[in-house]
Amino acid sequence: MSIWIIFKLLGSLALLMFGMKSMSESLQKMAGPQLRHVLGAMTTNRFTGMLTGMFVTAAVQSSTATTLMTVSFVNAGLLTLAQAISVIMGANIGTTLTAWIMSLGFSFNITDFVYPAFFIGIILIYMKKRRIIGDFLFGIAFLFLGLGTLRQTGIDMHLGEQQAVLDFFASFDPNSFLTTITFLLLGGILTFCVQSSAAVMAITMILCSSGVLPIYQGIALVMGENIGTTVTSNIAAMSANTQARRAALAHMFFNVFGVIWILFLFRPFVDMVCQMVGYDVTITKESAGAQAFLANAAKLSFVLAAFHTCFNVINTFILIWFIPQIERFVCWVIKSKKVDEEEDFRLHFITAGFMKTPELSVLEAQKEIQSFSERMQRMFGMVNELLGEKDLQKFTKLFTRIEKYEGISDSMELEIANYLDQVSDAHLSDETKAKIRAMLREISELESIGDSCYNMARTLNRKVQGKQDHFTERQYEHIHQMMQLTDNALTQMNRLMGGRKESYDINRTFNIENEINNFRNQLKAQNIVDINNHEYTYAVGTIYMDLISECEKLGDYVVNVVEARMNLRQR
């Protein structure tokens, strides 16, 4: 066998994998925001969840993308584990469309049709508004060029006439259960290594359609691919939270269970699929002649696609009734960690494993920013608590906790910004780029809220350490009123961060901001009068006004966060 044919084989496989990747990514860019809404809205029960997973996977042509998206939705708390399991089941059905596309590519020479697609694609890429459609056309053209080249390479290799290859596959007893297990494991390992079930399916189709690999071993390889592809989502979920790891395990359980029951019915099931497609398993080269044998073998790509579809549809139909039991099983295997999440500065929703789909990574960042926002309101609540704390030991402990929170806010800003920076390096839609810019502004303003809270805590600490006089009752009352207004502003901000901006009335935030400004001005004027009337010392008056002014500044930062989230320009 010529070394050039081997390079042609490897190159066409690379073209196929690149085409799949480009096509899937461009489809995600076209439908990314809509897919997020569809996944959130259409998973009301197990059947709609399954249909959602099926259609989304068929749309983006990648079960890995759908699974990673689903795992990240669980990670972000947008889907329950039961909903995620039903979506993953649907994704397994949706991915069978890829096998049908590939079987079409193997059944006739499709390479002649790819060149017009390349020509139209390059024109669209240079037209800025149609760039993503151009990327999609290039992706699908590379996919079919890869398939066509693989098909031709398979013919040029004359595998059916290579005695060494024939002898190798003939050395496996076709009736042995051990042979089936061997090819099943081989399919799983190959898929895990190349991280593409499509590439392994293409190799299987070449071997089967050339008449070298018997159909039973070919189908065992396809079964192995089903297990190998689940490893990707499990690796991605390793750095995620408990629920996300459970969703990934449920994906593996689904495919492993399917492979186990199919092994008990292997021969009858494969024979049934062959009968459906019209492939005769009894024909051999000796009994029917080379031409009739190869004509029969040409149907094998359709047999593999049909098996893949039947396997996943029947497996889903069996397991969809047992989703609560699967949920209990994965919860039993992966126990929840008992950690003090409040004091843990690690990011909970952003993980490196989800960078494969940058268009959808924005969702994790948004959820992380929501967590950041809620944390800042809790920090402000501690400052309020610090104001009324009379016990020096408890005061010191609480002040140390606020100090820790200030460090957490700095770390969160940096880590989220670094993540968004990595995401923005990818080829993104204009809408997503605008979202990333808004998010960078949000985290900067949230970190400023943390600084304000820390400044207030330091002011109170300075008062306690300097053994200053206590505030008067009226001063306490005014500080509490101002803090209540500021807390209301933070509550409105978090309502916006956790909900849909279309349903949010921004005038509420502006009204609270006006109230804070007017109250600050009123207290500023009153403070000068009270110091002149010797109601309290100048030093106490300064600390008092520092707290009031810091609350007003914090209110400004809240408005800036809200404006960034609503895509309004800074005033």
Coordinates of C-alpha atoms in Angstrom, one line a residue, residues 121-472:
G121 CA -19.1 30.4 0.4
I122 CA -16.1 32.6 -0.2
I123 CA -18.3 35.4 -1.7
L124 CA -20.5 35.3 1.4
I125 CA -17.5 35.3 3.8
Y126 CA -16.3 38.6 2.2
M127 CA -19.9 40.0 2.6
K128 CA -19.7 40.8 6.3
K129 CA -23.4 40.3 7.1
R130 CA -23.5 36.9 5.4
R131 CA -20.1 35.7 6.9
I132 CA -21.7 32.9 9.1
I133 CA -23.7 31.4 6.1
G134 CA -20.4 31.4 4.2
D135 CA -18.7 29.6 7.1
F136 CA -21.5 27.0 7.1
L137 CA -21.2 26.4 3.3
F138 CA -17.4 26.0 3.6
G139 CA -18.0 23.5 6.5
I140 CA -20.5 21.4 4.6
A141 CA -18.4 21.5 1.5
F142 CA -15.3 20.3 3.4
L143 CA -17.4 17.6 5.0
F144 CA -18.6 16.3 1.6
L145 CA -15.2 16.7 0.0
G146 CA -13.7 14.7 2.9
L147 CA -16.4 12.0 2.4
G148 CA -15.9 11.9 -1.3
T149 CA -12.2 11.6 -1.1
L150 CA -12.5 8.9 1.6
R151 CA -14.8 7.0 -0.7
Q152 CA -12.5 7.2 -3.6
T153 CA -9.4 6.4 -1.4
G154 CA -11.3 3.3 -0.2
I155 CA -11.8 2.2 -3.9
D156 CA -8.2 3.0 -4.8
M157 CA -6.9 1.0 -1.9
H158 CA -8.6 -2.2 -3.3
L159 CA -9.0 -3.4 0.2
G160 CA -11.1 -6.4 -1.1
E161 CA -8.0 -7.6 -3.0
Q162 CA -5.5 -7.0 -0.2
Q163 CA -4.9 -10.5 1.1
A164 CA -3.1 -9.3 4.3
V165 CA -6.2 -7.2 5.3
L166 CA -8.6 -10.0 4.4
D167 CA -6.6 -12.5 6.5
F168 CA -6.5 -10.1 9.5
F169 CA -10.3 -9.7 9.6
A170 CA -10.8 -13.4 8.7
S171 CA -8.7 -14.3 11.8
F172 CA -11.6 -13.2 14.0
D173 CA -14.4 -15.8 14.4
P174 CA -17.6 -13.9 13.1
N175 CA -19.8 -16.1 15.4
S176 CA -17.7 -15.5 18.5
F177 CA -19.1 -13.2 21.3
L178 CA -15.5 -12.3 22.1
T179 CA -15.0 -10.9 18.6
T180 CA -18.1 -8.6 19.1
I181 CA -16.7 -7.4 22.4
T182 CA -13.2 -6.8 20.9
F183 CA -14.6 -4.6 18.1
L184 CA -16.9 -2.8 20.5
L185 CA -13.9 -1.9 22.7
L186 CA -11.9 -0.9 19.6
G187 CA -14.7 1.4 18.5
G188 CA -14.8 3.0 21.9
I189 CA -11.0 3.5 22.2
L190 CA -10.8 4.9 18.6
T191 CA -13.6 7.4 19.2
F192 CA -12.1 8.5 22.5
C193 CA -8.7 9.0 20.8
V194 CA -9.8 11.0 17.8
Q195 CA -12.7 12.8 19.7
S196 CA -14.9 12.3 16.7
S197 CA -17.5 9.5 16.3
A198 CA -18.0 10.8 12.7
A199 CA -14.4 10.0 11.7
V200 CA -14.7 6.4 13.2
M201 CA -18.0 6.0 11.4
A202 CA -16.4 7.0 8.1
I203 CA -13.6 4.4 8.6
T204 CA -16.2 1.7 9.4
M205 CA -18.1 2.6 6.3
I206 CA -15.0 2.3 4.1
L207 CA -14.1 -1.1 5.6
C208 CA -17.6 -2.5 5.3
S209 CA -18.5 -1.1 1.8
S210 CA -15.3 -2.5 0.4
G211 CA -16.3 -5.9 1.6
V212 CA -13.4 -6.4 4.0
L213 CA -15.2 -6.0 7.3
P214 CA -18.2 -8.2 8.0
I215 CA -21.3 -6.3 9.0
Y216 CA -21.5 -7.8 12.5
Q217 CA -18.0 -6.5 13.4
G218 CA -18.8 -3.1 11.7
I219 CA -21.9 -2.7 13.9
A220 CA -19.9 -3.7 17.0
L221 CA -17.5 -0.8 16.1
V222 CA -20.6 1.6 15.8
M223 CA -21.7 0.4 19.3
G224 CA -18.3 1.2 20.6
E225 CA -18.5 4.7 19.2
N226 CA -21.7 5.3 21.2
I227 CA -19.7 4.7 24.4
G228 CA -16.5 6.5 23.3
T229 CA -18.4 9.7 22.5
T230 CA -19.8 9.9 26.1
V231 CA -16.2 10.2 27.5
T232 CA -16.0 13.7 26.1
S233 CA -18.9 15.1 28.2
N234 CA -17.6 13.2 31.3
I235 CA -14.1 14.8 30.9
A236 CA -15.7 18.2 30.3
A237 CA -17.8 17.8 33.5
M238 CA -14.9 16.8 35.8
S239 CA -14.2 20.4 36.7
A240 CA -18.0 21.3 36.9
N241 CA -20.3 21.1 39.9
T242 CA -22.0 17.9 41.2
Q243 CA -25.2 18.2 39.1
A244 CA -23.2 18.6 35.9
R245 CA -21.1 15.5 36.6
R246 CA -24.3 13.6 37.3
A247 CA -25.8 14.7 33.9
A248 CA -22.6 13.5 32.1
L249 CA -22.7 10.2 34.0
A250 CA -26.4 9.8 33.0
H251 CA -25.3 10.2 29.3
M252 CA -22.7 7.4 29.7
F253 CA -25.3 5.1 31.6
F254 CA -27.8 5.6 28.7
N255 CA -25.3 4.4 26.1
V256 CA -23.8 1.6 28.1
F257 CA -27.2 0.3 29.0
G258 CA -28.2 0.3 25.4
V259 CA -25.0 -1.6 24.4
I260 CA -25.7 -4.2 27.1
W261 CA -29.2 -5.1 26.0
I262 CA -28.3 -5.1 22.3
L263 CA -25.5 -7.7 23.0
F264 CA -28.2 -10.2 24.1
L265 CA -30.2 -9.7 20.9
F266 CA -27.2 -8.9 18.7
R267 CA -27.6 -11.3 15.7
P268 CA -31.4 -11.1 15.4
F269 CA -31.4 -7.3 15.7
V270 CA -28.6 -6.8 13.1
D271 CA -30.4 -9.3 10.7
M272 CA -33.7 -7.3 11.2
V273 CA -31.9 -4.0 10.2
C274 CA -30.2 -5.7 7.2
Q275 CA -33.7 -7.0 6.1
M276 CA -35.1 -3.4 6.4
V277 CA -32.4 -2.0 4.2
G278 CA -32.4 -4.9 1.7
Y279 CA -28.9 -6.2 2.4
D280 CA -28.4 -9.9 2.0
V281 CA -26.1 -11.2 4.8
T282 CA -25.7 -14.6 3.0
I283 CA -24.1 -13.3 -0.2
T284 CA -20.3 -14.1 -0.5
K285 CA -17.9 -13.2 -3.3
E286 CA -17.5 -16.9 -4.1
S287 CA -21.3 -17.7 -4.3
A288 CA -22.5 -14.6 -6.2
G289 CA -19.4 -13.2 -8.0
A290 CA -17.3 -10.1 -7.3
Q291 CA -19.8 -7.6 -9.0
A292 CA -22.9 -8.8 -7.1
F293 CA -20.9 -9.0 -3.9
L294 CA -19.7 -5.4 -4.1
A295 CA -23.2 -4.1 -5.2
N296 CA -24.6 -5.8 -2.0
A297 CA -21.7 -4.4 0.1
A298 CA -22.4 -0.8 -1.2
K299 CA -25.7 -1.0 0.9
L300 CA -23.7 -1.4 4.1
S301 CA -23.3 2.3 4.8
F302 CA -27.1 2.5 4.9
V303 CA -27.2 -0.6 7.2
L304 CA -24.8 1.2 9.6
A305 CA -26.9 4.4 9.6
A306 CA -30.2 2.4 10.0
F307 CA -28.7 0.4 12.9
H308 CA -27.5 3.6 14.6
T309 CA -31.0 5.1 14.3
C310 CA -32.9 2.0 15.4
F311 CA -30.5 1.5 18.3
N312 CA -30.9 5.0 19.7
V313 CA -34.6 5.3 19.1
I314 CA -35.4 2.0 20.8
N315 CA -33.0 2.7 23.7
T316 CA -34.6 6.1 24.2
F317 CA -38.1 4.5 24.1
I318 CA -37.1 2.0 26.8
L319 CA -35.3 4.4 29.1
I320 CA -37.5 7.5 28.9
W321 CA -39.9 5.9 31.3
F322 CA -37.1 5.4 33.9
I323 CA -35.7 8.9 34.1
P324 CA -36.5 9.3 37.9
Q325 CA -34.7 6.0 38.5
I326 CA -31.7 7.0 36.4
E327 CA -31.6 10.3 38.3
R328 CA -31.6 8.4 41.7
F329 CA -28.8 6.1 40.4
V330 CA -26.4 8.9 39.3
C331 CA -27.1 10.8 42.6
W332 CA -26.2 7.7 44.5
V333 CA -23.0 7.2 42.5
I334 CA -21.9 10.9 42.7
K335 CA -22.6 12.2 46.2
S336 CA -22.9 16.0 46.7
K337 CA -19.9 17.8 48.2
K338 CA -20.4 19.6 51.5
V339 CA -18.4 22.7 51.1
D340 CA -18.9 26.2 52.4
E341 CA -19.8 27.7 49.0
E342 CA -20.3 31.1 50.7
E343 CA -16.6 31.4 51.6
D344 CA -15.3 29.5 48.5
F345 CA -14.0 32.0 46.0
R346 CA -13.8 29.4 43.2
L347 CA -16.0 30.2 40.2
H348 CA -19.0 27.8 40.3
F349 CA -20.4 28.1 36.7
I350 CA -17.4 28.8 34.5
T351 CA -15.2 25.8 33.7
A352 CA -12.5 25.3 31.1
G353 CA -14.3 22.2 29.7
F354 CA -17.0 24.3 28.0
M355 CA -14.7 26.4 25.8
K356 CA -15.6 24.1 22.9
T357 CA -18.7 26.1 22.2
P358 CA -17.7 29.8 22.7
E359 CA -21.1 31.1 21.5
L360 CA -22.7 29.3 24.3
S361 CA -20.0 30.0 26.9
V362 CA -21.6 33.5 27.3
L363 CA -24.4 31.8 29.3
E364 CA -22.0 30.5 31.9
A365 CA -20.4 33.9 32.2
Q366 CA -23.8 35.5 32.7
K367 CA -24.7 33.0 35.4
E368 CA -21.3 33.7 37.1
I369 CA -21.9 37.4 37.0
Q370 CA -25.4 36.9 38.6
S371 CA -23.7 34.9 41.4
F372 CA -21.1 37.8 41.7
S373 CA -24.0 40.3 42.0
E374 CA -25.8 38.3 44.7
R375 CA -22.5 38.0 46.6
M376 CA -22.1 41.8 46.6
Q377 CA -25.5 42.3 48.1
R378 CA -24.7 39.8 50.9
M379 CA -21.5 41.7 51.5
F380 CA -23.5 44.9 51.9
G381 CA -25.8 43.1 54.4
M382 CA -22.7 42.3 56.5
V383 CA -21.8 46.0 56.5
N384 CA -25.3 46.8 57.8
E385 CA -24.8 44.1 60.5
L386 CA -21.3 45.6 61.4
L387 CA -23.0 49.0 62.0
G388 CA -25.1 47.6 64.9
E389 CA -22.5 45.2 66.3
K390 CA -21.5 46.3 69.9
D391 CA -19.4 43.2 70.8
L392 CA -15.7 44.0 69.9
Q393 CA -14.8 40.3 69.3
K394 CA -17.8 39.7 67.0
F395 CA -17.2 43.1 65.3
T396 CA -13.5 42.1 64.5
K397 CA -14.7 38.7 63.2
L398 CA -17.3 40.2 60.9
F399 CA -14.8 42.9 59.7
T400 CA -12.3 40.1 58.8
R401 CA -15.1 38.3 56.8
I402 CA -15.9 41.5 54.9
E403 CA -12.1 41.9 54.1
K404 CA -12.2 38.3 52.7
Y405 CA -15.2 39.2 50.6
E406 CA -13.3 42.2 49.1
G407 CA -10.5 39.8 48.0
I408 CA -13.1 37.4 46.6
S409 CA -14.7 40.3 44.5
D410 CA -11.2 41.2 43.1
S411 CA -10.6 37.5 42.2
M412 CA -14.0 37.1 40.6
E413 CA -13.6 40.2 38.5
L414 CA -10.2 39.0 37.2
E415 CA -11.2 35.4 36.5
I416 CA -14.5 36.3 34.7
A417 CA -12.6 38.9 32.7
N418 CA -10.0 36.4 31.7
Y419 CA -12.7 33.9 30.7
L420 CA -14.5 36.5 28.6
D421 CA -11.2 37.4 27.0
Q422 CA -10.7 33.8 26.0
V423 CA -14.2 33.5 24.6
S424 CA -13.8 36.8 22.6
D425 CA -10.8 35.3 20.8
A426 CA -13.2 33.0 19.0
H427 CA -15.1 33.8 15.8
L428 CA -18.3 35.2 17.4
S429 CA -21.5 36.9 16.1
D430 CA -21.8 40.7 16.5
E431 CA -24.6 40.2 19.1
T432 CA -22.4 38.0 21.3
K433 CA -19.4 40.4 21.0
A434 CA -21.7 43.2 22.3
K435 CA -22.8 41.0 25.2
I436 CA -19.2 40.4 26.2
R437 CA -18.4 44.1 26.2
A438 CA -21.5 44.7 28.4
M439 CA -20.4 41.9 30.7
L440 CA -16.9 43.3 31.1
R441 CA -18.5 46.6 32.2
E442 CA -20.9 44.8 34.6
I443 CA -18.0 43.0 36.4
S444 CA -16.0 46.2 36.7
E445 CA -18.9 48.0 38.3
L446 CA -19.7 45.0 40.6
E447 CA -16.1 45.0 41.9
S448 CA -16.5 48.8 42.6
I449 CA -19.6 47.9 44.7
G450 CA -17.4 45.5 46.7
D451 CA -14.8 48.3 47.1
S452 CA -17.6 50.6 48.5
C453 CA -18.8 48.0 51.0
Y454 CA -15.2 47.5 52.1
N455 CA -14.6 51.3 52.4
M456 CA -17.7 51.5 54.7
A457 CA -16.5 48.6 56.8
R458 CA -13.1 50.3 57.2
T459 CA -14.8 53.6 58.2
L460 CA -16.7 51.8 60.9
N461 CA -13.5 50.0 62.0
R462 CA -11.7 53.3 62.2
K463 CA -14.4 54.7 64.4
V464 CA -14.2 51.6 66.7
Q465 CA -10.4 51.5 66.8
G466 CA -10.2 55.3 67.4
K467 CA -12.8 54.9 70.3
Q468 CA -14.9 57.7 68.8
D469 CA -18.2 58.7 70.4
H470 CA -21.3 56.7 69.3
F471 CA -23.6 58.0 66.6
T472 CA -26.7 59.8 67.9

